[in-house]
């Protein structure tokens, strides 16, 4: 079966074609970084308008690259939520209109489920059950994944997500949006042990996270020092080390508590080289295995939505058939455990 995936939850337009036997046939992506850069963050109205411009041309390109005719598609999967309501509506409208016209099923996919399952697109891939660290600009969660649709939340951030803290700290250091990647690059020039930053909730006894205080500690440092280029790099390194420590230690504690031996990293912060290196080192030490999505699948993308849709289709779950499609909705807020 062939599934077309459509992802428009925020500031990336992602389209992909997935075959249940032959794997990923094609994927295309357009990032809106340049559009939002001058505003220092995502502007929802601009994001929605750009999805309108990009989605149909990218669908045509993905089908062409996959050497697939539109009428060969067996189902269409789209991101129903969570995300920006206007952006979600673009993908939902196009997916449902196409599915109705082609008389094929449509699948409503949870954005975070797409991220959770994205490492399964790579080889070697984890097998169920596994522990997932979902770490992005909007979410930081530890989730026990027993199977498709079987998710148990173990802990999450009580304030800022890790990716959000990276971006906000980068802005404090005068770096352009999105700042996470720029901060990581700046940190490579930093000197270890120049600054000691807190590790919030390190000894909380649970699997929750907090990054707001870490960001505030950086702000205090900047206010109390005359900052030069070297100090900016030192602060970037100190921040990254603190964030990586928190994410790593909580993940290892969750592995120990659950007895699981596979750790999956999903979401944009999963592309951070320092985090990858630390997790590889620590999981190897305790006899566990860590799995990362390919770098191209760390950010929002259509491949993860097409894949999640294909898995749902094989289960005959979350599928709406043409004869029942008289309306559709999006879910700007949507708890993963309600699936």
mmCIF file of C-alpha atoms in Angstrom, residues 109-121 126 128 130-135 141-153 263-267 291-293 297-298 304-305 307-308 312 336-337 339:
data_model
loop_
_atom_site.group_PDB
_atom_site.id
_atom_site.type_symbol
_atom_site.label_atom_id
_atom_site.label_comp_id
_atom_site.label_asym_id
_atom_site.label_seq_id
_atom_site.Cartn_x
_atom_site.Cartn_y
_atom_site.Cartn_z
ATOM 1 C CA UNK A 109 -1.928 11.552 12.614
ATOM 2 C CA UNK A 110 -0.630 12.907 15.908
ATOM 3 C CA UNK A 111 2.469 15.007 15.257
ATOM 4 C CA UNK A 112 4.333 13.567 18.239
ATOM 5 C CA UNK A 113 3.550 10.004 17.191
ATOM 6 C CA UNK A 114 5.275 10.817 13.917
ATOM 7 C CA UNK A 115 8.380 11.928 15.814
ATOM 8 C CA UNK A 116 8.284 8.900 18.119
ATOM 9 C CA UNK A 117 8.215 6.502 15.186
ATOM 10 C CA UNK A 118 10.718 8.377 12.978
ATOM 11 C CA UNK A 119 13.761 6.303 14.100
ATOM 12 C CA UNK A 120 11.981 3.248 12.652
ATOM 13 C CA UNK A 121 12.669 4.740 9.212
ATOM 14 C CA UNK A 126 14.452 -0.294 17.411
ATOM 15 C CA UNK A 128 8.904 -2.505 20.616
ATOM 16 C CA UNK A 130 11.329 1.070 23.944
ATOM 17 C CA UNK A 131 11.799 4.279 25.877
ATOM 18 C CA UNK A 132 11.586 7.502 23.874
ATOM 19 C CA UNK A 133 13.042 10.891 24.717
ATOM 20 C CA UNK A 134 10.994 13.338 22.664
ATOM 21 C CA UNK A 135 12.953 16.575 22.718
ATOM 22 C CA UNK A 141 8.936 14.182 27.292
ATOM 23 C CA UNK A 142 9.978 10.699 28.337
ATOM 24 C CA UNK A 143 7.533 8.144 26.939
ATOM 25 C CA UNK A 144 7.300 4.381 27.213
ATOM 26 C CA UNK A 145 6.355 3.041 23.777
ATOM 27 C CA UNK A 146 4.821 -0.433 23.880
ATOM 28 C CA UNK A 147 3.525 -0.427 20.284
ATOM 29 C CA UNK A 148 1.664 1.663 17.730
ATOM 30 C CA UNK A 149 -0.780 3.799 19.702
ATOM 31 C CA UNK A 150 0.430 2.425 23.050
ATOM 32 C CA UNK A 151 2.181 5.324 24.768
ATOM 33 C CA UNK A 152 2.704 6.011 28.462
ATOM 34 C CA UNK A 153 3.980 9.419 29.526
ATOM 35 C CA UNK A 263 16.311 4.391 24.035
ATOM 36 C CA UNK A 264 14.903 6.298 21.063
ATOM 37 C CA UNK A 265 15.672 10.002 20.586
ATOM 38 C CA UNK A 266 13.154 12.001 18.568
ATOM 39 C CA UNK A 267 12.615 15.669 17.747
ATOM 40 C CA UNK A 291 18.613 5.007 18.340
ATOM 41 C CA UNK A 292 18.526 8.353 16.535
ATOM 42 C CA UNK A 293 16.520 9.378 13.487
ATOM 43 C CA UNK A 297 14.127 13.387 10.003
ATOM 44 C CA UNK A 298 14.869 15.180 13.283
ATOM 45 C CA UNK A 304 7.352 10.510 9.677
ATOM 46 C CA UNK A 305 3.683 11.309 8.998
ATOM 47 C CA UNK A 307 5.190 6.233 7.977
ATOM 48 C CA UNK A 308 2.908 6.670 11.000
ATOM 49 C CA UNK A 312 -2.037 2.966 11.340
ATOM 50 C CA UNK A 336 -0.560 11.826 23.021
ATOM 51 C CA UNK A 337 -1.980 9.453 25.618
ATOM 52 C CA UNK A 339 -4.775 8.198 21.113
#
